[in-house]
Amino acid sequence: MNAVRAVSLGLVSQWQKNRLQLSRVWALSSPYFLHAEERWHARGLLAACVALNLGMVYMMVLLNDWNRVFYDALQNRNAEVFWQQLRVFALLATCFILVAVYRFYLTQLLELRWRAWMTRDYLERWLSNNAFYQLELQSQHSATGTRSGTDNPDQRIQEDVQQFTSDTVGLSLGLLDATVTLLSFVGILWGLSGGFSFELGGEAFNIPGFMVWMALAYALAGSLIGHWIGKSMASLNFAQQRYEADFRHHLMRVREYGEAIALDRGAAVERASLQVRFGQVLDNFMRLLRVQKRYTWFNSGYGQAAVVFPMLVASSRYFSGAIQLGELMQISSAFGQVQESLSWFISNYSRLASWQATTLRLTSFQEQMSAIALTPTPCATPHVLGTALNVLDSAPLTVCLPNGEVLLANTALHVSAGDSVLIRGPSGCGKSTLMRVLAGIWPYASIASEQDFITSPEALVALPAGSMFMPQRPYFPEGSLRQALAYPDAADHYSDDALRQALSDALLPHLMTQLDTESRWTQQLSGGEQQRLAMARVLLKRPRWVFADEATSALDEAGEKVLYEQLLALVRAQGGALVSIAHRPGVAVFHQTQWVFTPAPEGSAQKFVLEVV
């Protein structure tokens, strides 16, 4: 009784998992086929693929009937029918090849177009509302100190989308093919197999369509055993994808920070760290490999036994003279088609497990991007005022860290045109976090009440138009120097003279002749040169308001003085303001006001207080 209950609970659990998997697949698939701009093209391709799959099944039915006539001709030594059937076979084979080729081509085309649409959609959502930045914050921090966000979004967009579209199309059409094949051949097999008669307890019994029941029993037994052997494949595949992605991610980090690692003599540490991560890849793969080995043992034996099983069952009728060789071969072919259709689950078990893991990864990625889009934080998009309102204002803010600690509480910020503000404080106090709040990209900020909003419920900070932020580590796209200098604008927006003048003003005259040189500028330029190139970008675009976060920390004091003089002259000429973060005392002379982070009184709910000096 307990065993029956355990089996029942297992079947219910598996049914619930299958329903959940199908709901996830529908959530990922329906936008393309129901709402995309190219949905009618997609539906047409899908319909063509379905029609070609049905055509392939029909060709197999014709070939099955050909088997009977051909082998009967061999048994009867009928040369005329033999050569006639060879001509029929040539025609059937030609049609079969045409259907097979175009089924392959259109299926691949459908997968490609679906993948292209999903990739564009995911890129749009990932790069909108700074979702890529917020997802990275979530993956690094949580209230419990564990990773809670999306790991390796690059893998999900590049690899998982490709695998999902390929597996979904392949498995769906494969299941359709198996279903139609089963419906087509089960009638043939039923008519050919005859009945099975036996006596039990003095009474005679006859089982009609005996071969059909044997095929069903064979496939059912194989499916249950195969599922029992390979049920851990889905979780192991999911873990394998994660470990592989983490290993690749850290390899990329070593490449990105190669110079710093070399200077720190950190190769041995990085080697050990990479070996640990690669060890996780190997350990999980070995567990997956052992499961796959056991499953391959079973699946290979199951497939080989299926070759002779129908011959064995039908041999008694053949040797008794009830059927001829052609009918025996037709029974064997029909049994194989029915058994293979019923065994679709076994044949695709490994692929189904991988598909389930990929679907789960994409679903979680999509859900987190949707959550960011549907519930944007108030400071995610700071309200930009018109040029007539040339001021920075904020509501009384509460700024938190990702771990939940309150950095600042009830802190209002105000900067007028013509001001120059220096933000000071010990390292790690949250100066850069405050700059991110001003930029509107920090999601862990709030206000006390709705009445405190400066402009609208969508904004915590009223940011003046014509603002530009300078991070400590600037970003430069790979490509020509003019593209790196104009980023994110198009390079053709600026003349060569303007580009060269900006480089000269930023103390980079040696780069003036390299505007069309393509390189990885982040790796080629030193830290000081990168900061000067970022300064050249500001001098080129001439914003009214400039927010600089340790933007000259890699420069010598003489170069820093020259660039700050130009920066201050720029914002004054534009009628704006300058807000800076810096540690060097020499920078203070370029600022009229200072915001100083000081430790909050003991017992306070916040870590720091922002004092205006």
mmCIF file with all atom_site columns, C-alpha atoms in Angstrom, residues 136-205:
data_model
loop_
_atom_site.group_PDB
_atom_site.id
_atom_site.type_symbol
_atom_site.label_atom_id
_atom_site.label_alt_id
_atom_site.label_comp_id
_atom_site.label_asym_id
_atom_site.label_entity_id
_atom_site.label_seq_id
_atom_site.pdbx_PDB_ins_code
_atom_site.Cartn_x
_atom_site.Cartn_y
_atom_site.Cartn_z
_atom_site.occupancy
_atom_site.B_iso_or_equiv
_atom_site.pdbx_formal_charge
_atom_site.auth_seq_id
_atom_site.auth_comp_id
_atom_site.auth_asym_id
_atom_site.auth_atom_id
_atom_site.pdbx_PDB_model_num
ATOM 1  C CA . GLU A 1 136 ? 24.452  43.231  -11.371 1.00 0.00 ? 136 GLU A CA 1
ATOM 2  C CA . LEU A 1 137 ? 23.836  44.936  -8.022  1.00 0.00 ? 137 LEU A CA 1
ATOM 3  C CA . GLN A 1 138 ? 21.311  42.244  -7.104  1.00 0.00 ? 138 GLN A CA 1
ATOM 4  C CA . SER A 1 139 ? 23.721  39.479  -8.083  1.00 0.00 ? 139 SER A CA 1
ATOM 5  C CA . GLN A 1 140 ? 26.433  40.923  -5.835  1.00 0.00 ? 140 GLN A CA 1
ATOM 6  C CA . HIS A 1 141 ? 24.415  41.790  -2.739  1.00 0.00 ? 141 HIS A CA 1
ATOM 7  C CA . SER A 1 142 ? 21.307  40.823  -0.843  1.00 0.00 ? 142 SER A CA 1
ATOM 8  C CA . ALA A 1 143 ? 19.999  41.243  2.650   1.00 0.00 ? 143 ALA A CA 1
ATOM 9  C CA . THR A 1 144 ? 21.276  37.778  3.516   1.00 0.00 ? 144 THR A CA 1
ATOM 10 C CA . GLY A 1 145 ? 24.680  38.304  1.977   1.00 0.00 ? 145 GLY A CA 1
ATOM 11 C CA . THR A 1 146 ? 24.066  35.792  -0.786  1.00 0.00 ? 146 THR A CA 1
ATOM 12 C CA . ARG A 1 147 ? 23.820  36.216  -4.533  1.00 0.00 ? 147 ARG A CA 1
ATOM 13 C CA . SER A 1 148 ? 20.203  36.820  -5.390  1.00 0.00 ? 148 SER A CA 1
ATOM 14 C CA . GLY A 1 149 ? 20.187  38.243  -8.890  1.00 0.00 ? 149 GLY A CA 1
ATOM 15 C CA . THR A 1 150 ? 20.820  36.948  -12.373 1.00 0.00 ? 150 THR A CA 1
ATOM 16 C CA . ASP A 1 151 ? 24.220  35.376  -12.831 1.00 0.00 ? 151 ASP A CA 1
ATOM 17 C CA . ASN A 1 152 ? 25.985  35.692  -16.196 1.00 0.00 ? 152 ASN A CA 1
ATOM 18 C CA . PRO A 1 153 ? 23.339  37.512  -18.276 1.00 0.00 ? 153 PRO A CA 1
ATOM 19 C CA . ASP A 1 154 ? 25.756  37.355  -21.219 1.00 0.00 ? 154 ASP A CA 1
ATOM 20 C CA . GLN A 1 155 ? 25.385  33.568  -21.262 1.00 0.00 ? 155 GLN A CA 1
ATOM 21 C CA . ARG A 1 156 ? 21.609  33.740  -21.036 1.00 0.00 ? 156 ARG A CA 1
ATOM 22 C CA . ILE A 1 157 ? 21.322  36.129  -23.973 1.00 0.00 ? 157 ILE A CA 1
ATOM 23 C CA . GLN A 1 158 ? 23.923  34.449  -26.182 1.00 0.00 ? 158 GLN A CA 1
ATOM 24 C CA . GLU A 1 159 ? 23.880  30.750  -25.333 1.00 0.00 ? 159 GLU A CA 1
ATOM 25 C CA . ASP A 1 160 ? 20.626  30.019  -23.527 1.00 0.00 ? 160 ASP A CA 1
ATOM 26 C CA . VAL A 1 161 ? 18.420  31.810  -26.074 1.00 0.00 ? 161 VAL A CA 1
ATOM 27 C CA . GLN A 1 162 ? 20.027  29.810  -28.890 1.00 0.00 ? 162 GLN A CA 1
ATOM 28 C CA . GLN A 1 163 ? 19.616  26.528  -27.042 1.00 0.00 ? 163 GLN A CA 1
ATOM 29 C CA . PHE A 1 164 ? 16.036  27.302  -25.982 1.00 0.00 ? 164 PHE A CA 1
ATOM 30 C CA . THR A 1 165 ? 14.825  28.142  -29.491 1.00 0.00 ? 165 THR A CA 1
ATOM 31 C CA . SER A 1 166 ? 16.603  25.120  -30.979 1.00 0.00 ? 166 SER A CA 1
ATOM 32 C CA . ASP A 1 167 ? 15.311  22.693  -28.347 1.00 0.00 ? 167 ASP A CA 1
ATOM 33 C CA . THR A 1 168 ? 11.770  24.093  -28.308 1.00 0.00 ? 168 THR A CA 1
ATOM 34 C CA . VAL A 1 169 ? 11.365  23.863  -32.076 1.00 0.00 ? 169 VAL A CA 1
ATOM 35 C CA . GLY A 1 170 ? 13.129  20.502  -32.299 1.00 0.00 ? 170 GLY A CA 1
ATOM 36 C CA . LEU A 1 171 ? 11.305  18.868  -29.416 1.00 0.00 ? 171 LEU A CA 1
ATOM 37 C CA . SER A 1 172 ? 7.890   20.287  -30.350 1.00 0.00 ? 172 SER A CA 1
ATOM 38 C CA . LEU A 1 173 ? 8.129   19.131  -33.945 1.00 0.00 ? 173 LEU A CA 1
ATOM 39 C CA . GLY A 1 174 ? 9.608   15.845  -32.782 1.00 0.00 ? 174 GLY A CA 1
ATOM 40 C CA . LEU A 1 175 ? 6.674   15.254  -30.438 1.00 0.00 ? 175 LEU A CA 1
ATOM 41 C CA . LEU A 1 176 ? 4.250   16.148  -33.225 1.00 0.00 ? 176 LEU A CA 1
ATOM 42 C CA . ASP A 1 177 ? 6.075   13.764  -35.551 1.00 0.00 ? 177 ASP A CA 1
ATOM 43 C CA . ALA A 1 178 ? 5.951   10.987  -32.952 1.00 0.00 ? 178 ALA A CA 1
ATOM 44 C CA . THR A 1 179 ? 2.232   11.534  -32.316 1.00 0.00 ? 179 THR A CA 1
ATOM 45 C CA . VAL A 1 180 ? 1.270   11.528  -35.990 1.00 0.00 ? 180 VAL A CA 1
ATOM 46 C CA . THR A 1 181 ? 3.524   8.537   -36.665 1.00 0.00 ? 181 THR A CA 1
ATOM 47 C CA . LEU A 1 182 ? 1.870   6.659   -33.823 1.00 0.00 ? 182 LEU A CA 1
ATOM 48 C CA . LEU A 1 183 ? -1.624  7.437   -35.113 1.00 0.00 ? 183 LEU A CA 1
ATOM 49 C CA . SER A 1 184 ? -0.619  6.485   -38.648 1.00 0.00 ? 184 SER A CA 1
ATOM 50 C CA . PHE A 1 185 ? 1.082   3.190   -37.878 1.00 0.00 ? 185 PHE A CA 1
ATOM 51 C CA . VAL A 1 186 ? -0.921  1.890   -34.938 1.00 0.00 ? 186 VAL A CA 1
ATOM 52 C CA . GLY A 1 187 ? -3.815  1.040   -37.290 1.00 0.00 ? 187 GLY A CA 1
ATOM 53 C CA . ILE A 1 188 ? -1.455  -0.672  -39.718 1.00 0.00 ? 188 ILE A CA 1
ATOM 54 C CA . LEU A 1 189 ? 0.136   -2.675  -36.921 1.00 0.00 ? 189 LEU A CA 1
ATOM 55 C CA . TRP A 1 190 ? -3.257  -3.569  -35.452 1.00 0.00 ? 190 TRP A CA 1
ATOM 56 C CA . GLY A 1 191 ? -4.460  -4.951  -38.767 1.00 0.00 ? 191 GLY A CA 1
ATOM 57 C CA . LEU A 1 192 ? -1.257  -6.922  -39.414 1.00 0.00 ? 192 LEU A CA 1
ATOM 58 C CA . SER A 1 193 ? -0.619  -8.347  -35.978 1.00 0.00 ? 193 SER A CA 1
ATOM 59 C CA . GLY A 1 194 ? -3.766  -10.479 -35.676 1.00 0.00 ? 194 GLY A CA 1
ATOM 60 C CA . GLY A 1 195 ? -4.901  -11.885 -32.362 1.00 0.00 ? 195 GLY A CA 1
ATOM 61 C CA . PHE A 1 196 ? -3.114  -13.832 -29.649 1.00 0.00 ? 196 PHE A CA 1
ATOM 62 C CA . SER A 1 197 ? -5.018  -16.882 -28.379 1.00 0.00 ? 197 SER A CA 1
ATOM 63 C CA . PHE A 1 198 ? -4.314  -18.749 -25.159 1.00 0.00 ? 198 PHE A CA 1
ATOM 64 C CA . GLU A 1 199 ? -6.097  -20.875 -22.590 1.00 0.00 ? 199 GLU A CA 1
ATOM 65 C CA . LEU A 1 200 ? -6.332  -20.111 -18.909 1.00 0.00 ? 200 LEU A CA 1
ATOM 66 C CA . GLY A 1 201 ? -8.310  -22.145 -16.409 1.00 0.00 ? 201 GLY A CA 1
ATOM 67 C CA . GLY A 1 202 ? -9.865  -24.186 -19.171 1.00 0.00 ? 202 GLY A CA 1
ATOM 68 C CA . GLU A 1 203 ? -11.184 -21.125 -20.968 1.00 0.00 ? 203 GLU A CA 1
ATOM 69 C CA . ALA A 1 204 ? -9.925  -19.787 -24.328 1.00 0.00 ? 204 ALA A CA 1
ATOM 70 C CA . PHE A 1 205 ? -8.952  -16.119 -24.627 1.00 0.00 ? 205 PHE A CA 1
#
